[in-house]
Amino acid sequence: MLWIQVSLTASVTILNLAVLIWAAATHPLDSRGVATMYTGNCKTIGVADSITHLVLNGISSLFLGASNYGMQILAAPARRDLETAHAKGDWLEIGVPSLVNLFKLSRQMRFLWFCLGLISTLLHMVWNSVVFSSIPFAVFTGAITTSDVLVAPDRWLPSNTTAAVRSGKFTNKNSIYSLKDRATNFTRLDSRGCLERYIDPLKAAADIVVVAKNLTSTQNNGSSLIQGWVNGLSSIHWEDANQWVCGAYEPPGAWAAHFCSLAWASSFEDDWVVST
């Protein structure tokens, strides 16, 4: 039975190290020490998160059970321990988990017992917090288009808009490609209304089409799409999710050097330029 528990503990340890090495090699840490393993649909992530924690709890419970068995073995007296105790007129407990025995056995046994208990308990708690899910506060699809977007005959397809779509871990680029058709039902906002709607990342939850007044599809190689993106999917710097509004007014090479506030944005609302 002891060898079964030792084998189980060794297997869990090896599996843990293998997964750790794989995760570190394939998912680099960001500036906060967090690695993003998957970005996608909230329902999918919820299911994956539940399954992951179910597996983690199962593995950590096996490890905890094996450690508990080892702790009972360490606290169980051997015959020589009994003989030594009887020679001193003392006694030891047999056949039950015993804290009394710990204080009557060797220091080495006590040290190993406490180490097993501490490590298994900490791992059981820590494993659950290693993997977690986080929902961005605002995710919406945005596009910068030419002035004739509603009448331009082009279609937004992966084959002809690759250069216009920002790179990133988008889960559904179709939300960008469908914006042209959906834009006919959008509410038109002037510069002030748009700034008030999208300057606060907590409220900016609707898809947006920003129309450039100084460029046509003919001037843009026949395409009415200048740039498309999915906002809020990145796990890094969510507080800068509204920087697309003020990005053109940042110093060169200093993205998000200033907080994009409504007061600042109001200073350029009449001649608002959106960087691409």
Short mmCIF file of the C-alpha atoms (twelve columns), coordinates in Angstrom:
data_MODEL
# 
_entry.id   MODEL 
# 
loop_
_atom_site.group_PDB 
_atom_site.id 
_atom_site.type_symbol 
_atom_site.label_atom_id 
_atom_site.label_alt_id 
_atom_site.label_comp_id 
_atom_site.label_asym_id 
_atom_site.label_seq_id 
_atom_site.Cartn_x 
_atom_site.Cartn_y 
_atom_site.Cartn_z 
_atom_site.pdbx_PDB_model_num 
ATOM 1   C CA . MET A 1   0.000   0.000  0.000   1 
ATOM 2   C CA . LEU A 2   2.842   2.387  0.809   1 
ATOM 3   C CA . TRP A 3   4.404   1.920  -2.619  1 
ATOM 4   C CA . ILE A 4   1.061   2.683  -4.246  1 
ATOM 5   C CA . GLN A 5   0.888   5.998  -2.400  1 
ATOM 6   C CA . VAL A 6   4.524   6.804  -3.217  1 
ATOM 7   C CA . SER A 7   3.918   6.010  -6.891  1 
ATOM 8   C CA . LEU A 8   0.789   8.154  -6.881  1 
ATOM 9   C CA . THR A 9   2.639   11.094 -5.335  1 
ATOM 10  C CA . ALA A 10  5.526   10.736 -7.780  1 
ATOM 11  C CA . SER A 11  3.111   10.604 -10.731 1 
ATOM 12  C CA . VAL A 12  1.317   13.756 -9.580  1 
ATOM 13  C CA . THR A 13  4.649   15.535 -9.092  1 
ATOM 14  C CA . ILE A 14  5.925   14.547 -12.546 1 
ATOM 15  C CA . LEU A 15  2.625   15.556 -14.165 1 
ATOM 16  C CA . ASN A 16  2.698   18.873 -12.331 1 
ATOM 17  C CA . LEU A 17  6.248   19.626 -13.507 1 
ATOM 18  C CA . ALA A 18  5.452   18.605 -17.088 1 
ATOM 19  C CA . VAL A 19  2.404   20.872 -17.268 1 
ATOM 20  C CA . LEU A 20  4.354   23.718 -15.648 1 
ATOM 21  C CA . ILE A 21  7.190   23.416 -18.180 1 
ATOM 22  C CA . TRP A 22  4.726   23.216 -21.079 1 
ATOM 23  C CA . ALA A 23  2.763   26.248 -19.872 1 
ATOM 24  C CA . ALA A 24  5.922   28.312 -19.325 1 
ATOM 25  C CA . ALA A 25  7.278   27.400 -22.767 1 
ATOM 26  C CA . THR A 26  4.085   28.044 -24.737 1 
ATOM 27  C CA . HIS A 27  2.449   30.885 -22.794 1 
ATOM 28  C CA . PRO A 28  4.979   33.597 -21.842 1 
ATOM 29  C CA . LEU A 29  4.265   35.831 -18.873 1 
ATOM 30  C CA . ASP A 30  3.275   39.450 -19.323 1 
ATOM 31  C CA . SER A 31  4.567   42.373 -17.260 1 
ATOM 32  C CA . ARG A 32  2.283   41.371 -14.372 1 
ATOM 33  C CA . GLY A 33  3.524   37.794 -14.262 1 
ATOM 34  C CA . VAL A 34  0.296   36.426 -15.762 1 
ATOM 35  C CA . ALA A 35  0.113   34.180 -18.827 1 
ATOM 36  C CA . THR A 36  -3.022  34.150 -20.984 1 
ATOM 37  C CA . MET A 37  -3.760  30.568 -21.983 1 
ATOM 38  C CA . TYR A 38  -6.968  31.161 -23.907 1 
ATOM 39  C CA . THR A 39  -9.112  34.076 -25.019 1 
ATOM 40  C CA . GLY A 40  -12.590 33.418 -26.288 1 
ATOM 41  C CA . ASN A 41  -16.305 33.106 -25.697 1 
ATOM 42  C CA . CYS A 42  -17.324 33.596 -22.052 1 
ATOM 43  C CA . LYS A 43  -19.456 30.428 -22.015 1 
ATOM 44  C CA . THR A 44  -16.610 28.344 -23.446 1 
ATOM 45  C CA . ILE A 45  -14.168 29.786 -20.934 1 
ATOM 46  C CA . GLY A 46  -16.613 29.137 -18.085 1 
ATOM 47  C CA . VAL A 47  -16.902 25.456 -19.028 1 
ATOM 48  C CA . ALA A 48  -13.129 25.121 -19.522 1 
ATOM 49  C CA . ASP A 49  -12.481 26.832 -16.180 1 
ATOM 50  C CA . SER A 50  -14.890 24.497 -14.364 1 
ATOM 51  C CA . ILE A 51  -13.363 21.381 -15.943 1 
ATOM 52  C CA . THR A 52  -9.828  22.592 -15.202 1 
ATOM 53  C CA . HIS A 53  -10.613 23.206 -11.540 1 
ATOM 54  C CA . LEU A 54  -12.419 19.878 -11.279 1 
ATOM 55  C CA . VAL A 55  -9.287  18.122 -12.555 1 
ATOM 56  C CA . LEU A 56  -7.041  20.211 -10.293 1 
ATOM 57  C CA . ASN A 57  -9.180  19.428 -7.254  1 
ATOM 58  C CA . GLY A 58  -9.140  15.731 -8.111  1 
ATOM 59  C CA . ILE A 59  -5.360  15.628 -8.520  1 
ATOM 60  C CA . SER A 60  -4.715  17.705 -5.407  1 
ATOM 61  C CA . SER A 61  -7.097  15.479 -3.411  1 
ATOM 62  C CA . LEU A 62  -5.149  12.398 -4.524  1 
ATOM 63  C CA . PHE A 63  -1.931  14.103 -3.466  1 
ATOM 64  C CA . LEU A 64  -3.471  15.142 -0.146  1 
ATOM 65  C CA . GLY A 65  -4.732  11.603 0.462   1 
ATOM 66  C CA . ALA A 66  -1.320  10.098 -0.281  1 
ATOM 67  C CA . SER A 67  0.329   12.636 2.022   1 
ATOM 68  C CA . ASN A 68  -2.166  11.848 4.766   1 
ATOM 69  C CA . TYR A 69  -1.339  8.159  4.433   1 
ATOM 70  C CA . GLY A 70  2.367   8.980  4.687   1 
ATOM 71  C CA . MET A 71  1.735   11.125 7.763   1 
ATOM 72  C CA . GLN A 72  -0.086  8.237  9.443   1 
ATOM 73  C CA . ILE A 73  2.818   5.909  8.639   1 
ATOM 74  C CA . LEU A 74  5.277   8.394  10.142  1 
ATOM 75  C CA . ALA A 75  3.183   8.746  13.311  1 
ATOM 76  C CA . ALA A 76  2.731   4.985  13.711  1 
ATOM 77  C CA . PRO A 77  5.277   3.561  16.173  1 
ATOM 78  C CA . ALA A 78  7.613   0.747  15.167  1 
ATOM 79  C CA . ARG A 79  8.312   -2.133 17.552  1 
ATOM 80  C CA . ARG A 80  11.575  -0.558 18.699  1 
ATOM 81  C CA . ASP A 81  9.669   2.660  19.487  1 
ATOM 82  C CA . LEU A 82  7.241   0.678  21.635  1 
ATOM 83  C CA . GLU A 83  10.036  -1.147 23.411  1 
ATOM 84  C CA . THR A 84  11.840  2.127  24.090  1 
ATOM 85  C CA . ALA A 85  8.650   3.724  25.428  1 
ATOM 86  C CA . HIS A 86  7.820   0.715  27.633  1 
ATOM 87  C CA . ALA A 87  11.348  0.684  29.004  1 
ATOM 88  C CA . LYS A 88  10.770  4.270  30.138  1 
ATOM 89  C CA . GLY A 89  7.361   3.453  31.571  1 
ATOM 90  C CA . ASP A 90  5.693   5.432  28.798  1 
ATOM 91  C CA . TRP A 91  3.075   4.518  26.207  1 
ATOM 92  C CA . LEU A 92  2.269   5.073  22.517  1 
ATOM 93  C CA . GLU A 93  -0.962  4.852  20.551  1 
ATOM 94  C CA . ILE A 94  -1.321  2.062  17.976  1 
ATOM 95  C CA . GLY A 95  -3.704  1.810  15.031  1 
ATOM 96  C CA . VAL A 96  -5.073  5.377  15.135  1 
ATOM 97  C CA . PRO A 97  -3.878  8.758  13.779  1 
ATOM 98  C CA . SER A 98  -2.028  10.137 16.763  1 
ATOM 99  C CA . LEU A 99  -0.604  13.531 17.595  1 
ATOM 100 C CA . VAL A 100 0.563   12.139 20.928  1 
ATOM 101 C CA . ASN A 101 3.035   9.857  19.160  1 
ATOM 102 C CA . LEU A 102 4.614   12.788 17.310  1 
ATOM 103 C CA . PHE A 103 6.000   14.286 20.488  1 
ATOM 104 C CA . LYS A 104 7.420   10.948 21.586  1 
ATOM 105 C CA . LEU A 105 9.100   9.955  18.313  1 
ATOM 106 C CA . SER A 106 12.385  11.166 16.845  1 
ATOM 107 C CA . ARG A 107 12.885  14.734 15.601  1 
ATOM 108 C CA . GLN A 108 13.421  13.419 12.090  1 
ATOM 109 C CA . MET A 109 9.984   11.783 12.075  1 
ATOM 110 C CA . ARG A 110 8.358   14.961 13.414  1 
ATOM 111 C CA . PHE A 111 10.115  17.077 10.787  1 
ATOM 112 C CA . LEU A 112 8.990   14.831 7.932   1 
ATOM 113 C CA . TRP A 113 5.435   14.723 9.300   1 
ATOM 114 C CA . PHE A 114 5.145   18.519 9.475   1 
ATOM 115 C CA . CYS A 115 6.730   18.925 6.012   1 
ATOM 116 C CA . LEU A 116 4.253   16.505 4.442   1 
ATOM 117 C CA . GLY A 117 1.301   18.191 6.114   1 
ATOM 118 C CA . LEU A 118 2.420   21.702 5.209   1 
ATOM 119 C CA . ILE A 119 3.316   20.961 1.576   1 
ATOM 120 C CA . SER A 120 0.186   18.942 0.797   1 
ATOM 121 C CA . THR A 121 -2.116  21.523 2.405   1 
ATOM 122 C CA . LEU A 122 -0.486  24.475 0.634   1 
ATOM 123 C CA . LEU A 123 -0.517  22.693 -2.722  1 
ATOM 124 C CA . HIS A 124 -4.175  21.813 -2.271  1 
ATOM 125 C CA . MET A 125 -4.984  25.513 -1.794  1 
ATOM 126 C CA . VAL A 126 -2.507  26.995 -4.298  1 
ATOM 127 C CA . TRP A 127 -3.351  24.694 -7.210  1 
ATOM 128 C CA . ASN A 128 -6.867  26.115 -7.324  1 
ATOM 129 C CA . SER A 129 -5.618  29.677 -7.743  1 
ATOM 130 C CA . VAL A 130 -2.982  28.940 -10.392 1 
ATOM 131 C CA . VAL A 131 -5.562  28.873 -13.192 1 
ATOM 132 C CA . PHE A 132 -8.326  31.472 -13.204 1 
ATOM 133 C CA . SER A 133 -10.682 33.154 -15.647 1 
ATOM 134 C CA . SER A 134 -11.183 36.876 -15.997 1 
ATOM 135 C CA . ILE A 135 -13.799 38.743 -18.000 1 
ATOM 136 C CA . PRO A 136 -12.772 42.026 -19.671 1 
ATOM 137 C CA . PHE A 137 -15.017 44.914 -18.716 1 
ATOM 138 C CA . ALA A 138 -15.818 45.913 -22.308 1 
ATOM 139 C CA . VAL A 139 -15.510 43.967 -25.528 1 
ATOM 140 C CA . PHE A 140 -16.735 45.473 -28.766 1 
ATOM 141 C CA . THR A 141 -15.882 45.446 -32.455 1 
ATOM 142 C CA . GLY A 142 -14.630 48.630 -34.073 1 
ATOM 143 C CA . ALA A 143 -13.824 49.757 -37.596 1 
ATOM 144 C CA . ILE A 144 -12.470 52.895 -39.226 1 
ATOM 145 C CA . THR A 145 -13.994 53.294 -42.666 1 
ATOM 146 C CA . THR A 146 -13.966 55.570 -45.667 1 
ATOM 147 C CA . SER A 147 -16.597 58.271 -46.069 1 
ATOM 148 C CA . ASP A 148 -18.562 56.248 -48.638 1 
ATOM 149 C CA . VAL A 149 -18.796 53.048 -46.579 1 
ATOM 150 C CA . LEU A 150 -22.587 52.783 -46.954 1 
ATOM 151 C CA . VAL A 151 -22.538 53.037 -50.750 1 
ATOM 152 C CA . ALA A 152 -19.182 51.485 -51.633 1 
ATOM 153 C CA . PRO A 153 -19.696 48.223 -53.586 1 
ATOM 154 C CA . ASP A 154 -16.875 46.295 -51.896 1 
ATOM 155 C CA . ARG A 155 -17.425 43.447 -49.453 1 
ATOM 156 C CA . TRP A 156 -15.327 42.904 -46.335 1 
ATOM 157 C CA . LEU A 157 -13.856 39.424 -46.621 1 
ATOM 158 C CA . PRO A 158 -10.790 37.715 -45.120 1 
ATOM 159 C CA . SER A 159 -9.265  37.583 -48.598 1 
ATOM 160 C CA . ASN A 160 -9.300  41.330 -49.215 1 
ATOM 161 C CA . THR A 161 -9.106  42.899 -45.741 1 
ATOM 162 C CA . THR A 162 -6.225  41.027 -44.098 1 
ATOM 163 C CA . ALA A 163 -3.969  44.081 -44.000 1 
ATOM 164 C CA . ALA A 164 -6.733  46.237 -42.500 1 
ATOM 165 C CA . VAL A 165 -7.520  43.927 -39.564 1 
ATOM 166 C CA . ARG A 166 -5.320  44.390 -36.533 1 
ATOM 167 C CA . SER A 167 -3.368  41.342 -35.471 1 
ATOM 168 C CA . GLY A 168 -4.345  39.803 -32.160 1 
ATOM 169 C CA . LYS A 169 -6.029  36.860 -30.512 1 
ATOM 170 C CA . PHE A 170 -9.443  37.524 -32.001 1 
ATOM 171 C CA . THR A 171 -11.892 34.730 -31.430 1 
ATOM 172 C CA . ASN A 172 -14.309 35.786 -34.136 1 
ATOM 173 C CA . LYS A 173 -13.083 38.075 -36.894 1 
ATOM 174 C CA . ASN A 174 -16.453 37.661 -38.565 1 
ATOM 175 C CA . SER A 175 -17.697 40.349 -36.192 1 
ATOM 176 C CA . ILE A 176 -15.424 42.755 -38.103 1 
ATOM 177 C CA . TYR A 177 -16.381 41.524 -41.559 1 
ATOM 178 C CA . SER A 178 -20.100 41.843 -40.782 1 
ATOM 179 C CA . LEU A 179 -19.857 45.453 -39.577 1 
ATOM 180 C CA . LYS A 180 -20.345 46.903 -43.067 1 
ATOM 181 C CA . ASP A 181 -23.759 45.275 -43.440 1 
ATOM 182 C CA . ARG A 182 -24.774 45.977 -39.854 1 
ATOM 183 C CA . ALA A 183 -23.720 49.635 -40.033 1 
ATOM 184 C CA . THR A 184 -26.914 50.556 -41.886 1 
ATOM 185 C CA . ASN A 185 -28.816 50.032 -38.625 1 
ATOM 186 C CA . PHE A 186 -26.370 51.891 -36.390 1 
ATOM 187 C CA . THR A 187 -27.202 55.165 -34.647 1 
ATOM 188 C CA . ARG A 188 -25.255 58.120 -35.986 1 
ATOM 189 C CA . LEU A 189 -23.315 60.060 -33.364 1 
ATOM 190 C CA . ASP A 190 -21.465 63.323 -33.775 1 
ATOM 191 C CA . SER A 191 -17.935 63.667 -32.411 1 
ATOM 192 C CA . ARG A 192 -19.129 64.813 -28.993 1 
ATOM 193 C CA . GLY A 193 -21.686 62.037 -28.667 1 
ATOM 194 C CA . CYS A 194 -19.150 59.426 -29.735 1 
ATOM 195 C CA . LEU A 195 -16.578 60.650 -27.226 1 
ATOM 196 C CA . GLU A 196 -19.101 60.643 -24.394 1 
ATOM 197 C CA . ARG A 197 -20.211 57.130 -25.341 1 
ATOM 198 C CA . TYR A 198 -16.772 55.520 -25.705 1 
ATOM 199 C CA . ILE A 199 -14.473 57.492 -23.419 1 
ATOM 200 C CA . ASP A 200 -15.539 55.382 -20.417 1 
ATOM 201 C CA . PRO A 201 -14.387 51.756 -20.899 1 
ATOM 202 C CA . LEU A 202 -17.070 50.589 -18.466 1 
ATOM 203 C CA . LYS A 203 -19.849 51.855 -20.738 1 
ATOM 204 C CA . ALA A 204 -18.340 51.288 -24.197 1 
ATOM 205 C CA . ALA A 205 -20.019 47.991 -24.990 1 
ATOM 206 C CA . ALA A 206 -21.568 48.611 -28.421 1 
ATOM 207 C CA . ASP A 207 -19.841 48.020 -31.756 1 
ATOM 208 C CA . ILE A 208 -18.667 51.172 -33.509 1 
ATOM 209 C CA . VAL A 209 -17.887 52.376 -37.022 1 
ATOM 210 C CA . VAL A 210 -15.743 55.525 -37.203 1 
ATOM 211 C CA . VAL A 211 -16.200 57.209 -40.589 1 
ATOM 212 C CA . ALA A 212 -13.321 59.236 -42.020 1 
ATOM 213 C CA . LYS A 213 -14.492 62.358 -43.839 1 
ATOM 214 C CA . ASN A 214 -11.355 62.885 -45.944 1 
ATOM 215 C CA . LEU A 215 -10.932 59.480 -47.627 1 
ATOM 216 C CA . THR A 216 -13.000 57.454 -50.093 1 
ATOM 217 C CA . SER A 217 -12.821 53.783 -50.997 1 
ATOM 218 C CA . THR A 218 -11.377 54.716 -54.395 1 
ATOM 219 C CA . GLN A 219 -8.474  56.425 -52.630 1 
ATOM 220 C CA . ASN A 220 -8.101  53.365 -50.365 1 
ATOM 221 C CA . ASN A 221 -7.447  50.811 -53.125 1 
ATOM 222 C CA . GLY A 222 -11.132 50.082 -53.582 1 
ATOM 223 C CA . SER A 223 -11.757 49.093 -49.963 1 
ATOM 224 C CA . SER A 224 -14.038 50.967 -47.586 1 
ATOM 225 C CA . LEU A 225 -12.342 49.361 -44.563 1 
ATOM 226 C CA . ILE A 226 -9.338  51.294 -43.288 1 
ATOM 227 C CA . GLN A 227 -8.891  49.351 -40.073 1 
ATOM 228 C CA . GLY A 228 -10.862 46.864 -37.990 1 
ATOM 229 C CA . TRP A 229 -10.259 45.521 -34.506 1 
ATOM 230 C CA . VAL A 230 -11.833 43.787 -31.536 1 
ATOM 231 C CA . ASN A 231 -11.476 45.965 -28.460 1 
ATOM 232 C CA . GLY A 232 -10.981 44.585 -24.955 1 
ATOM 233 C CA . LEU A 233 -9.781  41.039 -25.743 1 
ATOM 234 C CA . SER A 234 -6.258  41.648 -24.484 1 
ATOM 235 C CA . SER A 235 -5.520  40.683 -20.887 1 
ATOM 236 C CA . ILE A 236 -2.885  43.414 -20.639 1 
ATOM 237 C CA . HIS A 237 -3.622  47.040 -19.690 1 
ATOM 238 C CA . TRP A 238 -7.407  46.899 -19.742 1 
ATOM 239 C CA . GLU A 239 -7.350  50.375 -18.221 1 
ATOM 240 C CA . ASP A 240 -6.084  51.631 -21.603 1 
ATOM 241 C CA . ALA A 241 -8.961  50.120 -23.585 1 
ATOM 242 C CA . ASN A 242 -10.127 53.587 -24.686 1 
ATOM 243 C CA . GLN A 243 -6.729  54.706 -25.979 1 
ATOM 244 C CA . TRP A 244 -7.903  54.300 -29.575 1 
ATOM 245 C CA . VAL A 245 -9.804  57.540 -28.918 1 
ATOM 246 C CA . CYS A 246 -6.734  59.556 -27.896 1 
ATOM 247 C CA . GLY A 247 -3.919  57.552 -29.469 1 
ATOM 248 C CA . ALA A 248 -3.268  60.070 -32.264 1 
ATOM 249 C CA . TYR A 249 -2.513  62.768 -29.691 1 
ATOM 250 C CA . GLU A 250 0.035   60.818 -27.664 1 
ATOM 251 C CA . PRO A 251 3.730   61.728 -28.004 1 
ATOM 252 C CA . PRO A 252 5.575   59.532 -30.547 1 
ATOM 253 C CA . GLY A 253 6.515   56.187 -29.019 1 
ATOM 254 C CA . ALA A 254 4.592   56.908 -25.809 1 
ATOM 255 C CA . TRP A 255 1.359   54.941 -26.135 1 
ATOM 256 C CA . ALA A 256 -0.994  55.544 -23.193 1 
ATOM 257 C CA . ALA A 257 1.352   58.094 -21.616 1 
ATOM 258 C CA . HIS A 258 -1.733  60.109 -20.637 1 
ATOM 259 C CA . PHE A 259 -5.057  58.896 -19.342 1 
ATOM 260 C CA . CYS A 260 -7.655  59.305 -22.078 1 
ATOM 261 C CA . SER A 261 -10.227 61.424 -20.252 1 
ATOM 262 C CA . LEU A 262 -13.251 63.282 -21.594 1 
ATOM 263 C CA . ALA A 263 -11.666 66.592 -20.596 1 
ATOM 264 C CA . TRP A 264 -8.625  65.865 -22.754 1 
ATOM 265 C CA . ALA A 265 -10.658 64.435 -25.629 1 
ATOM 266 C CA . SER A 266 -12.901 67.512 -25.625 1 
ATOM 267 C CA . SER A 267 -9.920  69.627 -26.610 1 
ATOM 268 C CA . PHE A 268 -9.746  67.964 -30.024 1 
ATOM 269 C CA . GLU A 269 -13.356 66.900 -30.662 1 
ATOM 270 C CA . ASP A 270 -13.867 69.411 -33.508 1 
ATOM 271 C CA . ASP A 271 -10.908 68.037 -35.489 1 
ATOM 272 C CA . TRP A 272 -10.745 64.550 -34.012 1 
ATOM 273 C CA . VAL A 273 -8.168  62.290 -35.638 1 
ATOM 274 C CA . VAL A 274 -8.179  58.536 -34.981 1 
ATOM 275 C CA . SER A 275 -4.791  56.851 -35.342 1 
ATOM 276 C CA . THR A 276 -4.486  53.661 -37.390 1 
# 
